[in-house]
Backbone as ProteinMPNN parsed JSONL, in Angstrom:
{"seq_chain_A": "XXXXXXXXXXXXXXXXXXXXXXXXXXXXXXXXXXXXXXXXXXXXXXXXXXXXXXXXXXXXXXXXXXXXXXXXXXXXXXXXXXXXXXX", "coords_chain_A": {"N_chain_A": [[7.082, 81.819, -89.555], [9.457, 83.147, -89.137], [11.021, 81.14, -87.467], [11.017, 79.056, -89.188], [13.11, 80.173, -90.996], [15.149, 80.468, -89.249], [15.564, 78.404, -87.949], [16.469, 77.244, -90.707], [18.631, 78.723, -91.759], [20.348, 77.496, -89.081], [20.733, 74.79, -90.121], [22.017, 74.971, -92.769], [24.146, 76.611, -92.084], [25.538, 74.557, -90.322], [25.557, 72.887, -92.7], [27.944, 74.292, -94.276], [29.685, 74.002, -92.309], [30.636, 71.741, -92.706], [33.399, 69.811, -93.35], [35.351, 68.169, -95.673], [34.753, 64.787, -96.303], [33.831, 64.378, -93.988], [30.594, 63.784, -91.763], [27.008, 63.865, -90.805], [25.071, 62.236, -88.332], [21.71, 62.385, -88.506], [19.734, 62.179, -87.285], [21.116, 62.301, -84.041], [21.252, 65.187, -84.201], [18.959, 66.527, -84.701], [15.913, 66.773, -83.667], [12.599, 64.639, -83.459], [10.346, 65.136, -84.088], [11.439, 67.427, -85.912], [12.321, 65.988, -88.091], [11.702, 65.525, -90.671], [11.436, 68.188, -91.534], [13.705, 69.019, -91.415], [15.062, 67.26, -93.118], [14.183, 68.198, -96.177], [14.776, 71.047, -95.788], [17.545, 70.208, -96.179], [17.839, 69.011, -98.735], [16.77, 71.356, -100.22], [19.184, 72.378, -99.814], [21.265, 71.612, -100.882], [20.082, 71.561, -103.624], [20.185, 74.083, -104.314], [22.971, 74.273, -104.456], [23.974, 72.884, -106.298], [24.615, 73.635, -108.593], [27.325, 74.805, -108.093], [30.943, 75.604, -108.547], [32.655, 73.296, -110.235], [34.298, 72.053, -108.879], [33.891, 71.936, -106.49], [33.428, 70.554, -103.239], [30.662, 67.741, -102.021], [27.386, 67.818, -101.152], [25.931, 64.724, -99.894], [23.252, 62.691, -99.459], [22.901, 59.718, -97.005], [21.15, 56.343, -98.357], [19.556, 55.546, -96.656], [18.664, 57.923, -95.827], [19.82, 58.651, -93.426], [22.23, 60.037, -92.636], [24.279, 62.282, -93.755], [26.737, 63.39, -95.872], [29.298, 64.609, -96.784], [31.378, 64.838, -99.181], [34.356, 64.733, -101.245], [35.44, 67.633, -103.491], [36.336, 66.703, -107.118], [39.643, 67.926, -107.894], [41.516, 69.758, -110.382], [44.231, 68.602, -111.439], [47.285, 70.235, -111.968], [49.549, 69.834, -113.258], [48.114, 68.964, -115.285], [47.195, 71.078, -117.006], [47.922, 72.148, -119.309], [47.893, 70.204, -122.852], [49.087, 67.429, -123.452], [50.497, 67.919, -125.955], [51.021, 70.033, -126.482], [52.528, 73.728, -127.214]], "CA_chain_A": [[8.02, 82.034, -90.655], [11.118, 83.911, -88.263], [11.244, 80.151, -86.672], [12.059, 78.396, -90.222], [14.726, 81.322, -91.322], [16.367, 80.6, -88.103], [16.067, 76.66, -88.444], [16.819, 77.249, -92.019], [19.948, 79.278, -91.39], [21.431, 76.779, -88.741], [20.812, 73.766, -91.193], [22.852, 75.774, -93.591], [25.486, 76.788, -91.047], [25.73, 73.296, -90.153], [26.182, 72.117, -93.694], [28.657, 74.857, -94.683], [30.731, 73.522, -91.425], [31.481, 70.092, -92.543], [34.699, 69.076, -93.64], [35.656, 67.058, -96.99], [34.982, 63.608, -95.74], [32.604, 64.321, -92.232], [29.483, 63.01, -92.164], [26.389, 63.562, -89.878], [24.353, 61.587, -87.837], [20.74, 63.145, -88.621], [18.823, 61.376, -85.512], [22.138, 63.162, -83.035], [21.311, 66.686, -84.89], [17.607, 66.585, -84.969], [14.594, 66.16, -82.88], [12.037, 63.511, -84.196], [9.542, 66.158, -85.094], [11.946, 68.249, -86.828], [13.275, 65.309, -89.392], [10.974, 65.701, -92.217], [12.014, 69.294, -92.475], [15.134, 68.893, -91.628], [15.487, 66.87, -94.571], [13.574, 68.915, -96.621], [16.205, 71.828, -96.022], [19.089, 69.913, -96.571], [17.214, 68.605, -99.639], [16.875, 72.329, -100.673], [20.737, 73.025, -99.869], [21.939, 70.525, -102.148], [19.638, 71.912, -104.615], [21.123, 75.226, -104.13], [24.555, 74.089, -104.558], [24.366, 71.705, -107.254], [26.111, 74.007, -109.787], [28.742, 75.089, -108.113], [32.367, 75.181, -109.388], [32.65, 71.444, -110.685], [35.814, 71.42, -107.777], [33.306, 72.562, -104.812], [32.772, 69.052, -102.521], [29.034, 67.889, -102.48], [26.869, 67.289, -99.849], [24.984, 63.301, -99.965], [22.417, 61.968, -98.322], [22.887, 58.076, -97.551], [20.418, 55.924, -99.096], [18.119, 55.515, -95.753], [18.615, 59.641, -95.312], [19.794, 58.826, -91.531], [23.226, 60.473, -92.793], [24.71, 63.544, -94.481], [28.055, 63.411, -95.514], [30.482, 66.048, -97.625], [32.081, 64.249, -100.499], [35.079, 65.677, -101.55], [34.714, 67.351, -104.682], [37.108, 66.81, -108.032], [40.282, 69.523, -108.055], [42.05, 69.485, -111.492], [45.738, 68.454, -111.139], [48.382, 71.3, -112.295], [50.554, 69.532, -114.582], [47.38, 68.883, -116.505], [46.503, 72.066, -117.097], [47.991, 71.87, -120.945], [47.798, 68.858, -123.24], [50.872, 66.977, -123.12], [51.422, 68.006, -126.84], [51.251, 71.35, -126.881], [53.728, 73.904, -126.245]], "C_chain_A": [[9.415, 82.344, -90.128], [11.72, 82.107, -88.11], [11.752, 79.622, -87.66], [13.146, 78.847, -91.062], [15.288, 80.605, -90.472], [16.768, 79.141, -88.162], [16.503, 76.341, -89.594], [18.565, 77.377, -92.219], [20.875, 78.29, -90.465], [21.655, 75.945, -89.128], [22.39, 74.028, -92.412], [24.095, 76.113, -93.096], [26.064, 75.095, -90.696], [26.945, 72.816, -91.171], [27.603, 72.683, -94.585], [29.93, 74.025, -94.215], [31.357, 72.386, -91.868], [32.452, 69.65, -93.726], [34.681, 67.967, -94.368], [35.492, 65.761, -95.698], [34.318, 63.27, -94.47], [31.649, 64.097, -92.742], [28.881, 63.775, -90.468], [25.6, 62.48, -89.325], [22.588, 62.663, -88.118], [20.019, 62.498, -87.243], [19.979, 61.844, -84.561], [21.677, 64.388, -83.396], [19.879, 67.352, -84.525], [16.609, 66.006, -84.357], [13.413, 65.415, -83.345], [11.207, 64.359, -84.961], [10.12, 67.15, -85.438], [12.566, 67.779, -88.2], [12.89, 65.558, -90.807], [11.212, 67.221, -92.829], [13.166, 69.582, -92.495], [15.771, 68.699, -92.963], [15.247, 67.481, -96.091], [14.442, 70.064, -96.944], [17.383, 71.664, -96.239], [19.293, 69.29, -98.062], [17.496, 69.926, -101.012], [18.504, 73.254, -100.95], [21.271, 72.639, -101.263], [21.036, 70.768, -103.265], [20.258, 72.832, -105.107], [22.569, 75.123, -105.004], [24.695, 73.435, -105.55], [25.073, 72.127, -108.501], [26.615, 74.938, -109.423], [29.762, 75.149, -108.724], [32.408, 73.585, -108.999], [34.052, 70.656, -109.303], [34.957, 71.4, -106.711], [33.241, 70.911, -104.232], [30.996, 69.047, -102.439], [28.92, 66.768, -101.659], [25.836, 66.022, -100.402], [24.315, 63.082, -98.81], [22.666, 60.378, -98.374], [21.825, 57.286, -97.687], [19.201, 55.606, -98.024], [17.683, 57.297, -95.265], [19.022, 59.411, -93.741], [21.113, 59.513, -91.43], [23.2, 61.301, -93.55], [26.443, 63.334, -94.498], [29.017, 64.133, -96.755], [31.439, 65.31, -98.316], [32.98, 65.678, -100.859], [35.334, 65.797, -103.031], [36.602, 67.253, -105.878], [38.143, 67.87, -107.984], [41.062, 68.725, -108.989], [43.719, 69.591, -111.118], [46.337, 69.352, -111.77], [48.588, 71.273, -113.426], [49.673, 69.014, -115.711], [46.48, 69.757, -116.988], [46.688, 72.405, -118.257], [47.844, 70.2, -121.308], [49.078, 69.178, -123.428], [51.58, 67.239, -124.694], [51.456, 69.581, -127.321], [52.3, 71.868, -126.505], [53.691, 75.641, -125.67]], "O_chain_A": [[10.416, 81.843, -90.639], [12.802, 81.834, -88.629], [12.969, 79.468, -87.552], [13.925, 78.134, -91.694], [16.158, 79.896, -90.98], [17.903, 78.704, -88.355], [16.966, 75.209, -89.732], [19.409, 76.574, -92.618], [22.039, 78.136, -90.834], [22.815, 75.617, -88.881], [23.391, 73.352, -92.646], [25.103, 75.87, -93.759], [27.208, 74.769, -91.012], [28.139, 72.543, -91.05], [28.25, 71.957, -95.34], [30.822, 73.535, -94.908], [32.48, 72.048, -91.491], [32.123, 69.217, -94.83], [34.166, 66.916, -93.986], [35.952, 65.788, -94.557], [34.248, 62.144, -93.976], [31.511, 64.113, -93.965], [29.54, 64.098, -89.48], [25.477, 61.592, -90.169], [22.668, 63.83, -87.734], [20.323, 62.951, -86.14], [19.304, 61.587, -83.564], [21.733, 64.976, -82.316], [19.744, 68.51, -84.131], [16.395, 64.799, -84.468], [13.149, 66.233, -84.227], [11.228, 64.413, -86.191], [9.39, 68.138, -85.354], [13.074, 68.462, -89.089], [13.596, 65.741, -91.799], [11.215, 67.533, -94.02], [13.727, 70.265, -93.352], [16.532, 69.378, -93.652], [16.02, 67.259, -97.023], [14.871, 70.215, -98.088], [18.23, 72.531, -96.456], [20.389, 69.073, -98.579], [18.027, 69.799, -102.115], [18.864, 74.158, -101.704], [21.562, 73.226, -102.305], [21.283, 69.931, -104.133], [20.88, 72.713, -106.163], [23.0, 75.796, -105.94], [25.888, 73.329, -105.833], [25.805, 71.464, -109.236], [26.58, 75.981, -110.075], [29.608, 74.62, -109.825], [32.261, 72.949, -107.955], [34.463, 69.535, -109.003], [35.377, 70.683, -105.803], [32.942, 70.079, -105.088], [30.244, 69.987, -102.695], [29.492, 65.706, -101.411], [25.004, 66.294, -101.267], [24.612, 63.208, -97.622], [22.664, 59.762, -99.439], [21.153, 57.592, -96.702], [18.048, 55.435, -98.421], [16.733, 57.714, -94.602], [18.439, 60.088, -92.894], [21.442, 59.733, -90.265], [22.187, 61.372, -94.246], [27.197, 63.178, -93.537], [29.073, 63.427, -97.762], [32.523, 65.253, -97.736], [32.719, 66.881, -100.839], [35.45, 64.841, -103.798], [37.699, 67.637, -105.472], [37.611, 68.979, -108.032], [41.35, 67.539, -108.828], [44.261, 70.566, -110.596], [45.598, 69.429, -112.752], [48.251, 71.992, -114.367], [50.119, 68.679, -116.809], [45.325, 69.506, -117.333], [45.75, 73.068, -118.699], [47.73, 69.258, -120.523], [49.818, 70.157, -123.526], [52.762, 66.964, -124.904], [51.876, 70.066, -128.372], [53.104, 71.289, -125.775], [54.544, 76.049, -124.883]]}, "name": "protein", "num_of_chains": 1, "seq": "XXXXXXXXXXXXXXXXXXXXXXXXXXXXXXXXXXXXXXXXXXXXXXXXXXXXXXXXXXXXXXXXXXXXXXXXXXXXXXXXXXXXXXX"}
């Protein structure tokens, strides 16, 4: 159990780390018999996170899972912070 906290936790550290627009390699990150839980926890992140503030960026998997990559999320522009007919 200590062993998947700790693999849990650097998954998580990982995914915190990455920068609007970075991407991983999951096969560079991850040892062959660690992929299925790998994925599994990054599965569970993005569960985690999924209602965030609607601005937060959001973590994807790409469609074979051999990637991870940090979509950058929606931020609401300024000057449209009233409607244009109010006053």
């Amino acid at each position: 159990m200590v062993r998947f906290v700790q693999f849990q936790e650097e998954v998580y550290n990982m995914l915190d780390g990455l920068a609007p627009g970075d991407s991983i390699n999951v096969c560079e990150v991850v040892v062959p018999e660690s992929i299925d839980v790998f994925i599994k926890v990054v599965c569970q992140y993005i569960y985690y996170h999924q209602h965030d503030d609607i601005s937060m960026d959001k973590i994807e998997f790409s469609a074979d899972y051999r990637k991870i990559y940090r979509r950058p999320g929606y931020v609401k522009p300024v000057h449209l912070s009233r409607h244009f007919y109010s006053k």
